[in-house]
Structures are given as C-alpha cells and as structure tokens.
N, CA, C and O atoms as CSV, one atom per row, in Angstrom:
chain,resi,resn,atom,element,x,y,z
A,1,MET,N,N,19.267,-33.600,-11.955
A,1,MET,CA,C,18.914,-34.070,-10.638
A,1,MET,C,C,20.104,-33.841,-9.719
A,1,MET,O,O,21.253,-34.038,-10.113
A,2,SER,N,N,19.812,-33.414,-8.466
A,2,SER,CA,C,20.894,-33.214,-7.513
A,2,SER,C,C,20.451,-33.676,-6.127
A,2,SER,O,O,19.265,-33.641,-5.798
A,3,LEU,N,N,21.391,-34.095,-5.344
A,3,LEU,CA,C,21.155,-34.553,-3.975
A,3,LEU,C,C,21.583,-33.446,-3.024
A,3,LEU,O,O,22.668,-32.886,-3.177
A,4,VAL,N,N,20.743,-33.121,-2.041
A,4,VAL,CA,C,21.039,-32.053,-1.094
A,4,VAL,C,C,20.968,-32.611,0.324
A,4,VAL,O,O,19.965,-33.213,0.706
A,5,ASP,N,N,22.015,-32.415,1.095
A,5,ASP,CA,C,22.013,-32.762,2.515
A,5,ASP,C,C,21.528,-31.527,3.276
A,5,ASP,O,O,22.272,-30.561,3.444
A,6,LEU,N,N,20.271,-31.568,3.734
A,6,LEU,CA,C,19.667,-30.394,4.371
A,6,LEU,C,C,20.448,-29.922,5.584
A,6,LEU,O,O,20.677,-28.723,5.740
A,7,ARG,N,N,20.860,-30.843,6.445
A,7,ARG,CA,C,21.584,-30.428,7.656
A,7,ARG,C,C,22.922,-29.800,7.315
A,7,ARG,O,O,23.335,-28.830,7.950
A,8,GLU,N,N,23.602,-30.345,6.318
A,8,GLU,CA,C,24.883,-29.773,5.900
A,8,GLU,C,C,24.694,-28.372,5.338
A,8,GLU,O,O,25.447,-27.460,5.679
A,9,ARG,N,N,23.686,-28.193,4.471
A,9,ARG,CA,C,23.437,-26.858,3.894
A,9,ARG,C,C,23.062,-25.854,4.976
A,9,ARG,O,O,23.513,-24.709,4.942
A,10,ALA,N,N,22.231,-26.277,5.943
A,10,ALA,CA,C,21.835,-25.386,7.039
A,10,ALA,C,C,23.043,-25.012,7.894
A,10,ALA,O,O,23.165,-23.866,8.327
A,11,ALA,N,N,23.927,-25.965,8.138
A,11,ALA,CA,C,25.120,-25.704,8.951
A,11,ALA,C,C,26.056,-24.711,8.273
A,11,ALA,O,O,26.807,-24.015,8.955
A,12,GLN,N,N,26.026,-24.632,6.949
A,12,GLN,CA,C,26.903,-23.731,6.195
A,12,GLN,C,C,26.389,-22.295,6.168
A,12,GLN,O,O,27.118,-21.386,5.772
A,13,LEU,N,N,25.152,-22.084,6.581
A,13,LEU,CA,C,24.589,-20.731,6.541
A,13,LEU,C,C,25.313,-19.814,7.516
A,13,LEU,O,O,25.776,-20.271,8.561
A,14,PRO,N,N,25.419,-18.524,7.193
A,14,PRO,CA,C,26.161,-17.594,8.044
A,14,PRO,C,C,25.510,-17.342,9.409
A,14,PRO,O,O,26.185,-16.894,10.337
A,15,GLY,N,N,24.228,-17.618,9.541
A,15,GLY,CA,C,23.560,-17.405,10.819
A,15,GLY,C,C,22.232,-18.131,10.847
A,15,GLY,O,O,21.688,-18.518,9.813
A,16,ALA,N,N,21.724,-18.307,12.061
A,16,ALA,CA,C,20.428,-18.942,12.227
A,16,ALA,C,C,19.327,-18.031,11.703
A,16,ALA,O,O,19.482,-16.811,11.653
A,17,TRP,N,N,18.231,-18.633,11.321
A,17,TRP,CA,C,17.039,-17.934,10.836
A,17,TRP,C,C,17.289,-17.155,9.551
A,17,TRP,O,O,16.540,-16.231,9.234
A,18,ARG,N,N,18.321,-17.511,8.814
A,18,ARG,CA,C,18.591,-16.905,7.505
A,18,ARG,C,C,18.516,-18.020,6.486
A,18,ARG,O,O,19.416,-18.856,6.400
A,19,SER,N,N,17.444,-18.035,5.713
A,19,SER,CA,C,17.226,-19.132,4.774
A,19,SER,C,C,17.997,-18.937,3.483
A,19,SER,O,O,18.406,-17.827,3.140
A,20,VAL,N,N,18.185,-20.035,2.781
A,20,VAL,CA,C,18.774,-20.023,1.448
A,20,VAL,C,C,17.841,-20.831,0.554
A,20,VAL,O,O,17.327,-21.875,0.956
A,21,VAL,N,N,17.631,-20.337,-0.656
A,21,VAL,CA,C,16.804,-21.050,-1.621
A,21,VAL,C,C,17.624,-22.181,-2.224
A,21,VAL,O,O,18.700,-21.964,-2.781
A,22,LEU,N,N,17.089,-23.394,-2.099
A,22,LEU,CA,C,17.748,-24.569,-2.654
A,22,LEU,C,C,17.345,-24.798,-4.104
A,22,LEU,O,O,18.104,-25.360,-4.892
A,23,GLY,N,N,16.130,-24.350,-4.445
A,23,GLY,CA,C,15.645,-24.535,-5.808
A,23,GLY,C,C,14.194,-24.127,-5.938
A,23,GLY,O,O,13.557,-23.708,-4.971
A,24,GLN,N,N,13.692,-24.256,-7.135
A,24,GLN,CA,C,12.301,-23.928,-7.449
A,24,GLN,C,C,11.620,-25.191,-7.960
A,24,GLN,O,O,12.225,-25.994,-8.670
A,25,VAL,N,N,10.359,-25.355,-7.593
A,25,VAL,CA,C,9.508,-26.402,-8.149
A,25,VAL,C,C,8.285,-25.669,-8.672
A,25,VAL,O,O,7.408,-25.287,-7.897
A,26,GLY,N,N,8.222,-25.472,-9.973
A,26,GLY,CA,C,7.185,-24.609,-10.531
A,26,GLY,C,C,7.378,-23.211,-9.970
A,26,GLY,O,O,8.460,-22.637,-10.091
A,27,THR,N,N,6.335,-22.657,-9.354
A,27,THR,CA,C,6.439,-21.324,-8.761
A,27,THR,C,C,6.808,-21.368,-7.282
A,27,THR,O,O,6.963,-20.324,-6.649
A,28,ALA,N,N,6.950,-22.566,-6.732
A,28,ALA,CA,C,7.273,-22.721,-5.311
A,28,ALA,C,C,8.780,-22.645,-5.079
A,28,ALA,O,O,9.567,-23.242,-5.814
A,29,ALA,N,N,9.165,-21.901,-4.044
A,29,ALA,CA,C,10.571,-21.810,-3.646
A,29,ALA,C,C,10.811,-22.807,-2.508
A,29,ALA,O,O,10.029,-22.875,-1.560
A,30,VAL,N,N,11.893,-23.577,-2.610
A,30,VAL,CA,C,12.274,-24.540,-1.578
A,30,VAL,C,C,13.491,-23.971,-0.855
A,30,VAL,O,O,14.527,-23.714,-1.467
A,31,LYS,N,N,13.350,-23.778,0.467
A,31,LYS,CA,C,14.397,-23.136,1.264
A,31,LYS,C,C,14.781,-24.018,2.451
A,31,LYS,O,O,14.027,-24.904,2.852
A,32,VAL,N,N,15.954,-23.763,2.999
A,32,VAL,CA,C,16.379,-24.418,4.231
A,32,VAL,C,C,16.941,-23.352,5.163
A,32,VAL,O,O,17.513,-22.356,4.722
A,33,LEU,N,N,16.764,-23.585,6.466
A,33,LEU,CA,C,17.378,-22.699,7.456
A,33,LEU,C,C,17.679,-23.474,8.727
A,33,LEU,O,O,17.188,-24.582,8.944
A,34,ARG,N,N,18.497,-22.854,9.550
A,34,ARG,CA,C,18.887,-23.432,10.842
A,34,ARG,C,C,18.197,-22.648,11.945
A,34,ARG,O,O,18.262,-21.419,11.980
A,35,MET,N,N,17.535,-23.365,12.846
A,35,MET,CA,C,16.870,-22.748,13.997
A,35,MET,C,C,17.814,-22.846,15.195
A,35,MET,O,O,18.521,-23.842,15.348
A,36,ASP,N,N,17.827,-21.808,16.050
A,36,ASP,CA,C,18.788,-21.808,17.160
A,36,ASP,C,C,18.165,-21.574,18.542
A,36,ASP,O,O,18.871,-21.208,19.482
A,37,GLY,N,N,16.879,-21.777,18.668
A,37,GLY,CA,C,16.250,-21.638,19.977
A,37,GLY,C,C,15.615,-20.299,20.250
A,37,GLY,O,O,14.787,-20.178,21.153
A,38,ARG,N,N,15.993,-19.271,19.473
A,38,ARG,CA,C,15.420,-17.934,19.676
A,38,ARG,C,C,13.995,-17.881,19.143
A,38,ARG,O,O,13.634,-18.599,18.210
A,39,GLU,N,N,13.193,-17.012,19.758
A,39,GLU,CA,C,11.850,-16.772,19.228
A,39,GLU,C,C,11.922,-15.720,18.136
A,39,GLU,O,O,12.852,-14.914,18.095
A,40,LEU,N,N,10.935,-15.734,17.255
A,40,LEU,CA,C,10.829,-14.741,16.200
A,40,LEU,C,C,9.471,-14.073,16.323
A,40,LEU,O,O,8.476,-14.717,16.656
A,41,GLU,N,N,9.441,-12.789,16.052
A,41,GLU,CA,C,8.198,-12.026,16.154
A,41,GLU,C,C,7.168,-12.512,15.146
A,41,GLU,O,O,7.497,-13.138,14.139
A,42,GLN,N,N,5.931,-12.209,15.443
A,42,GLN,CA,C,4.824,-12.567,14.568
A,42,GLN,C,C,5.012,-11.938,13.197
A,42,GLN,O,O,5.471,-10.802,13.076
A,43,GLU,N,N,4.649,-12.698,12.159
A,43,GLU,CA,C,4.745,-12.200,10.788
A,43,GLU,C,C,3.599,-12.756,9.968
A,43,GLU,O,O,2.919,-13.701,10.370
A,44,VAL,N,N,3.402,-12.149,8.811
A,44,VAL,CA,C,2.371,-12.567,7.870
A,44,VAL,C,C,2.993,-12.530,6.482
A,44,VAL,O,O,3.695,-11.578,6.139
A,45,HIS,N,N,2.736,-13.572,5.675
A,45,HIS,CA,C,3.264,-13.631,4.314
A,45,HIS,C,C,2.125,-13.690,3.309
A,45,HIS,O,O,1.020,-14.127,3.632
A,46,GLY,N,N,2.398,-13.253,2.108
A,46,GLY,CA,C,1.443,-13.386,1.026
A,46,GLY,C,C,1.555,-14.727,0.329
A,46,GLY,O,O,0.900,-14.963,-0.686
A,47,THR,N,N,2.392,-15.613,0.879
A,47,THR,CA,C,2.564,-16.954,0.329
A,47,THR,C,C,2.163,-17.988,1.369
A,47,THR,O,O,2.335,-17.773,2.569
A,48,ALA,N,N,1.635,-19.098,0.908
A,48,ALA,CA,C,1.421,-20.242,1.799
A,48,ALA,C,C,2.784,-20.888,2.023
A,48,ALA,O,O,3.656,-20.837,1.154
A,49,GLU,N,N,2.960,-21.496,3.196
A,49,GLU,CA,C,4.221,-22.162,3.501
A,49,GLU,C,C,3.954,-23.562,4.026
A,49,GLU,O,O,3.022,-23.787,4.798
A,50,VAL,N,N,4.780,-24.489,3.600
A,50,VAL,CA,C,4.842,-25.805,4.218
A,50,VAL,C,C,6.162,-25.823,4.972
A,50,VAL,O,O,7.218,-25.573,4.392
A,51,LEU,N,N,6.099,-26.122,6.276
A,51,LEU,CA,C,7.277,-26.134,7.140
A,51,LEU,C,C,7.547,-27.574,7.564
A,51,LEU,O,O,6.745,-28.175,8.279
A,52,PHE,N,N,8.675,-28.125,7.124
A,52,PHE,CA,C,9.057,-29.502,7.431
A,52,PHE,C,C,10.279,-29.490,8.335
A,52,PHE,O,O,11.306,-28.911,7.982
A,53,VAL,N,N,10.178,-30.119,9.491
A,53,VAL,CA,C,11.290,-30.189,10.435
A,53,VAL,C,C,12.123,-31.431,10.106
A,53,VAL,O,O,11.699,-32.559,10.358
A,54,ALA,N,N,13.305,-31.211,9.543
A,54,ALA,CA,C,14.197,-32.319,9.184
A,54,ALA,C,C,14.806,-32.941,10.436
A,54,ALA,O,O,14.917,-34.162,10.544
A,55,ASP,N,N,15.199,-32.086,11.380
A,55,ASP,CA,C,15.662,-32.562,12.689
A,55,ASP,C,C,15.404,-31.460,13.701
A,55,ASP,O,O,15.395,-30.279,13.353
A,56,GLY,N,N,15.196,-31.843,14.946
A,56,GLY,CA,C,14.922,-30.879,16.003
A,56,GLY,C,C,13.432,-30.709,16.224
A,56,GLY,O,O,12.653,-31.652,16.081
A,57,VAL,N,N,13.045,-29.480,16.577
A,57,VAL,CA,C,11.648,-29.177,16.882
A,57,VAL,C,C,11.355,-27.719,16.544
A,57,VAL,O,O,12.198,-26.842,16.734
A,58,LEU,N,N,10.143,-27.474,16.038
A,58,LEU,CA,C,9.666,-26.134,15.742
A,58,LEU,C,C,8.488,-25.850,16.652
A,58,LEU,O,O,7.476,-26.548,16.604
A,59,GLU,N,N,8.618,-24.820,17.487
A,59,GLU,CA,C,7.539,-24.374,18.369
A,59,GLU,C,C,6.904,-23.176,17.688
A,59,GLU,O,O,7.573,-22.169,17.455
A,60,LEU,N,N,5.617,-23.272,17.363
A,60,LEU,CA,C,4.991,-22.305,16.478
A,60,LEU,C,C,3.619,-21.902,16.990
A,60,LEU,O,O,2.883,-22.724,17.536
A,61,ASP,N,N,3.282,-20.642,16.813
A,61,ASP,CA,C,1.920,-20.146,17.004
A,61,ASP,C,C,1.408,-19.754,15.625
A,61,ASP,O,O,2.021,-18.936,14.938
A,62,VAL,N,N,0.278,-20.342,15.220
A,62,VAL,CA,C,-0.325,-20.029,13.924
A,62,VAL,C,C,-1.776,-19.635,14.159
A,62,VAL,O,O,-2.588,-20.440,14.615
A,63,ALA,N,N,-2.085,-18.384,13.839
A,63,ALA,CA,C,-3.455,-17.885,13.969
A,63,ALA,C,C,-4.040,-18.195,15.344
A,63,ALA,O,O,-5.200,-18.590,15.462
A,64,GLY,N,N,-3.217,-18.010,16.388
A,64,GLY,CA,C,-3.680,-18.222,17.752
A,64,GLY,C,C,-3.606,-19.653,18.245
A,64,GLY,O,O,-3.916,-19.910,19.409
A,65,GLU,N,N,-3.204,-20.596,17.399
A,65,GLU,CA,C,-3.080,-22.008,17.795
A,65,GLU,C,C,-1.613,-22.333,18.038
A,65,GLU,O,O,-0.752,-21.982,17.232
A,66,THR,N,N,-1.331,-23.002,19.145
A,66,THR,CA,C,0.033,-23.397,19.490
A,66,THR,C,C,0.320,-24.784,18.924
A,66,THR,O,O,-0.451,-25.722,19.125
A,67,LEU,N,N,1.439,-24.899,18.214
A,67,LEU,CA,C,1.830,-26.170,17.607
A,67,LEU,C,C,3.258,-26.516,17.990
A,67,LEU,O,O,4.112,-25.636,18.099
A,68,THR,N,N,3.510,-27.791,18.192
A,68,THR,CA,C,4.868,-28.307,18.313
A,68,THR,C,C,5.056,-29.271,17.155
A,68,THR,O,O,4.367,-30.287,17.063
A,69,VAL,N,N,5.998,-28.947,16.267
A,69,VAL,CA,C,6.253,-29.755,15.079
A,69,VAL,C,C,7.599,-30.445,15.292
A,69,VAL,O,O,8.634,-29.784,15.378
A,70,GLY,N,N,7.580,-31.777,15.376
A,70,GLY,CA,C,8.789,-32.541,15.643
A,70,GLY,C,C,9.486,-33.008,14.390
A,70,GLY,O,O,8.990,-32.825,13.279
A,71,ALA,N,N,10.635,-33.610,14.578
A,71,ALA,CA,C,11.425,-34.138,13.465
A,71,ALA,C,C,10.586,-35.113,12.648
A,71,ALA,O,O,9.941,-36.009,13.192
A,72,GLY,N,N,10.608,-34.920,11.330
A,72,GLY,CA,C,9.846,-35.769,10.433
A,72,GLY,C,C,8.411,-35.321,10.236
A,72,GLY,O,O,7.670,-35.949,9.480
A,73,GLU,N,N,8.003,-34.246,10.900
A,73,GLU,CA,C,6.645,-33.728,10.771
A,73,GLU,C,C,6.654,-32.416,9.988
A,73,GLU,O,O,7.679,-31.744,9.876
A,74,LEU,N,N,5.472,-32.069,9.448
A,74,LEU,CA,C,5.346,-30.794,8.759
A,74,LEU,C,C,4.016,-30.164,9.109
A,74,LEU,O,O,3.084,-30.836,9.551
A,75,CYS,N,N,3.945,-28.863,8.903
A,75,CYS,CA,C,2.682,-28.145,9.058
A,75,CYS,C,C,2.554,-27.168,7.897
A,75,CYS,O,O,3.543,-26.753,7.293
A,76,GLN,N,N,1.320,-26.817,7.608
A,76,GLN,CA,C,1.048,-25.868,6.539
A,76,GLN,C,C,0.544,-24.577,7.156
A,76,GLN,O,O,-0.358,-24.592,7.993
A,77,VAL,N,N,1.123,-23.466,6.746
A,77,VAL,CA,C,0.697,-22.146,7.190
A,77,VAL,C,C,0.065,-21.462,5.980
A,77,VAL,O,O,0.761,-21.169,5.008
A,78,PRO,N,N,-1.236,-21.204,6.023
A,78,PRO,CA,C,-1.902,-20.570,4.876
A,78,PRO,C,C,-1.396,-19.148,4.635
A,78,PRO,O,O,-0.948,-18.475,5.564
A,79,ALA,N,N,-1.471,-18.705,3.400
A,79,ALA,CA,C,-1.137,-17.316,3.083
A,79,ALA,C,C,-2.018,-16.400,3.919
A,79,ALA,O,O,-3.219,-16.633,4.054
A,80,GLY,N,N,-1.418,-15.359,4.477
A,80,GLY,CA,C,-2.162,-14.385,5.269
A,80,GLY,C,C,-2.352,-14.758,6.729
A,80,GLY,O,O,-2.902,-13.965,7.493
A,81,ALA,N,N,-1.909,-15.958,7.144
A,81,ALA,CA,C,-2.060,-16.367,8.546
A,81,ALA,C,C,-0.940,-15.768,9.394
A,81,ALA,O,O,0.238,-15.872,9.049
A,82,ARG,N,N,-1.320,-15.144,10.499
A,82,ARG,CA,C,-0.316,-14.620,11.428
A,82,ARG,C,C,0.354,-15.799,12.126
A,82,ARG,O,O,-0.317,-16.711,12.609
A,83,HIS,N,N,1.701,-15.768,12.174
A,83,HIS,CA,C,2.421,-16.850,12.833
A,83,HIS,C,C,3.719,-16.326,13.446
A,83,HIS,O,O,4.314,-15.360,12.968
A,84,ALA,N,N,4.135,-16.994,14.517
A,84,ALA,CA,C,5.351,-16.613,15.232
A,84,ALA,C,C,6.047,-17.873,15.724
A,84,ALA,O,O,5.398,-18.869,16.043
A,85,VAL,N,N,7.367,-17.818,15.782
A,85,VAL,CA,C,8.163,-18.921,16.302
A,85,VAL,C,C,8.385,-18.685,17.790
A,85,VAL,O,O,8.839,-17.617,18.200
A,86,ARG,N,N,8.060,-19.692,18.591
A,86,ARG,CA,C,8.248,-19.610,20.034
A,86,ARG,C,C,9.664,-20.039,20.413
A,86,ARG,O,O,10.335,-20.728,19.644
A,87,PRO,N,N,10.120,-19.628,21.611
A,87,PRO,CA,C,11.453,-20.047,22.070
A,87,PRO,C,C,11.552,-21.571,22.111
A,87,PRO,O,O,10.559,-22.260,22.343
A,88,GLY,N,N,12.752,-22.084,21.885
A,88,GLY,CA,C,12.996,-23.518,21.949
A,88,GLY,C,C,13.037,-24.208,20.602
A,88,GLY,O,O,13.305,-25.407,20.532
A,89,SER,N,N,12.779,-23.478,19.536
A,89,SER,CA,C,12.821,-24.067,18.192
A,89,SER,C,C,14.276,-24.249,17.785
A,89,SER,O,O,15.032,-23.282,17.693
A,90,ARG,N,N,14.659,-25.497,17.544
A,90,ARG,CA,C,16.052,-25.824,17.205
A,90,ARG,C,C,16.081,-26.879,16.110
A,90,ARG,O,O,15.186,-27.719,16.014
A,91,GLY,N,N,17.121,-26.824,15.286
A,91,GLY,CA,C,17.315,-27.861,14.278
A,91,GLY,C,C,17.283,-27.305,12.875
A,91,GLY,O,O,17.612,-26.142,12.639
A,92,THR,N,N,16.876,-28.163,11.936
A,92,THR,CA,C,16.890,-27.833,10.516
A,92,THR,C,C,15.458,-27.797,9.993
A,92,THR,O,O,14.684,-28.733,10.194
A,93,LEU,N,N,15.124,-26.711,9.325
A,93,LEU,CA,C,13.777,-26.497,8.819
A,93,LEU,C,C,13.804,-26.346,7.302
A,93,LEU,O,O,14.561,-25.538,6.765
A,94,LEU,N,N,12.970,-27.132,6.614
A,94,LEU,CA,C,12.769,-26.990,5.183
A,94,LEU,C,C,11.474,-26.242,4.968
A,94,LEU,O,O,10.446,-26.599,5.544
A,95,ILE,N,N,11.509,-25.208,4.146
A,95,ILE,CA,C,10.345,-24.367,3.875
A,95,ILE,C,C,10.027,-24.440,2.387
A,95,ILE,O,O,10.909,-24.271,1.545
A,96,VAL,N,N,8.767,-24.694,2.073
A,96,VAL,CA,C,8.306,-24.612,0.683
A,96,VAL,C,C,7.289,-23.480,0.645
A,96,VAL,O,O,6.232,-23.571,1.270
A,97,GLU,N,N,7.602,-22.418,-0.082
A,97,GLU,CA,C,6.741,-21.249,-0.219
A,97,GLU,C,C,6.016,-21.287,-1.555
A,97,GLU,O,O,6.633,-21.399,-2.614
A,98,VAL,N,N,4.691,-21.191,-1.482
A,98,VAL,CA,C,3.878,-21.234,-2.681
A,98,VAL,C,C,3.145,-19.898,-2.807
A,98,VAL,O,O,2.357,-19.550,-1.927
A,99,PRO,N,N,3.387,-19.145,-3.882
A,99,PRO,CA,C,2.706,-17.858,-4.053
A,99,PRO,C,C,1.190,-18.012,-4.008
A,99,PRO,O,O,0.646,-19.028,-4.442
A,100,GLU,N,N,0.521,-17.004,-3.485
A,100,GLU,CA,C,-0.939,-16.994,-3.376
A,100,GLU,C,C,-1.571,-17.306,-4.733
A,100,GLU,O,O,-1.148,-16.776,-5.760
A,101,GLY,N,N,-2.584,-18.168,-4.724
A,101,GLY,CA,C,-3.317,-18.504,-5.931
A,101,GLY,C,C,-2.671,-19.591,-6.759
A,101,GLY,O,O,-3.176,-19.928,-7.830
A,102,GLU,N,N,-1.567,-20.150,-6.293
A,102,GLU,CA,C,-0.876,-21.221,-7.061
A,102,GLU,C,C,-1.350,-22.573,-6.599
A,102,GLU,O,O,-0.896,-23.595,-7.113
C-alpha cells in the first residue's frame, strides 16, 4: 500500500498535459497530469476514461456536449467518444483508463 499526493506528483511533471502512470488496478491504468489552461485538440481513445478533477476545473467537450467538471467531480468518457479540452482547464486531473471490453 502506498500514499500518493496527486498535486505534488502533478507539480513534479516536466510539463502540463503530460501524464504519468501512478499504478494499475487490474487492467486499468491510473494516471495524473497537470492542466495549464491551454486547449487540446479533439481526440478519440480505444479506452474508456474516468476523469476526476482533484483541484481546479476541466472544461470539456464530449461527443458534442459541453461539460464543466469542478474540483471533487468526475466524468466518464466512453471508449470511442470524441472529446476535446476547452481553454481554461487548470489544476490536477486524475485519469483512470479502462481498456475496451473490461
């Protein structure tokens, strides 16, 4: 068992929007990253994602729906869903990626 300070780990990353894997839970990868306000282009993954905002805010477009995810909130992005990060997303984001069919 280990204790992880998400904000500390995110602050240690070499740059924003570059995640690091903290560990695995079964086939799911648990990652953390630092958001810095920049938008990110639309993308699609073959994995479902749970996005948990530890602090700050995540401005997100998922399959044409606009979402604002605040500190302490999470959203689920299904595998194959087009999604993009809108400008203004700042803080610490925890990502749990689950391979398709898991």
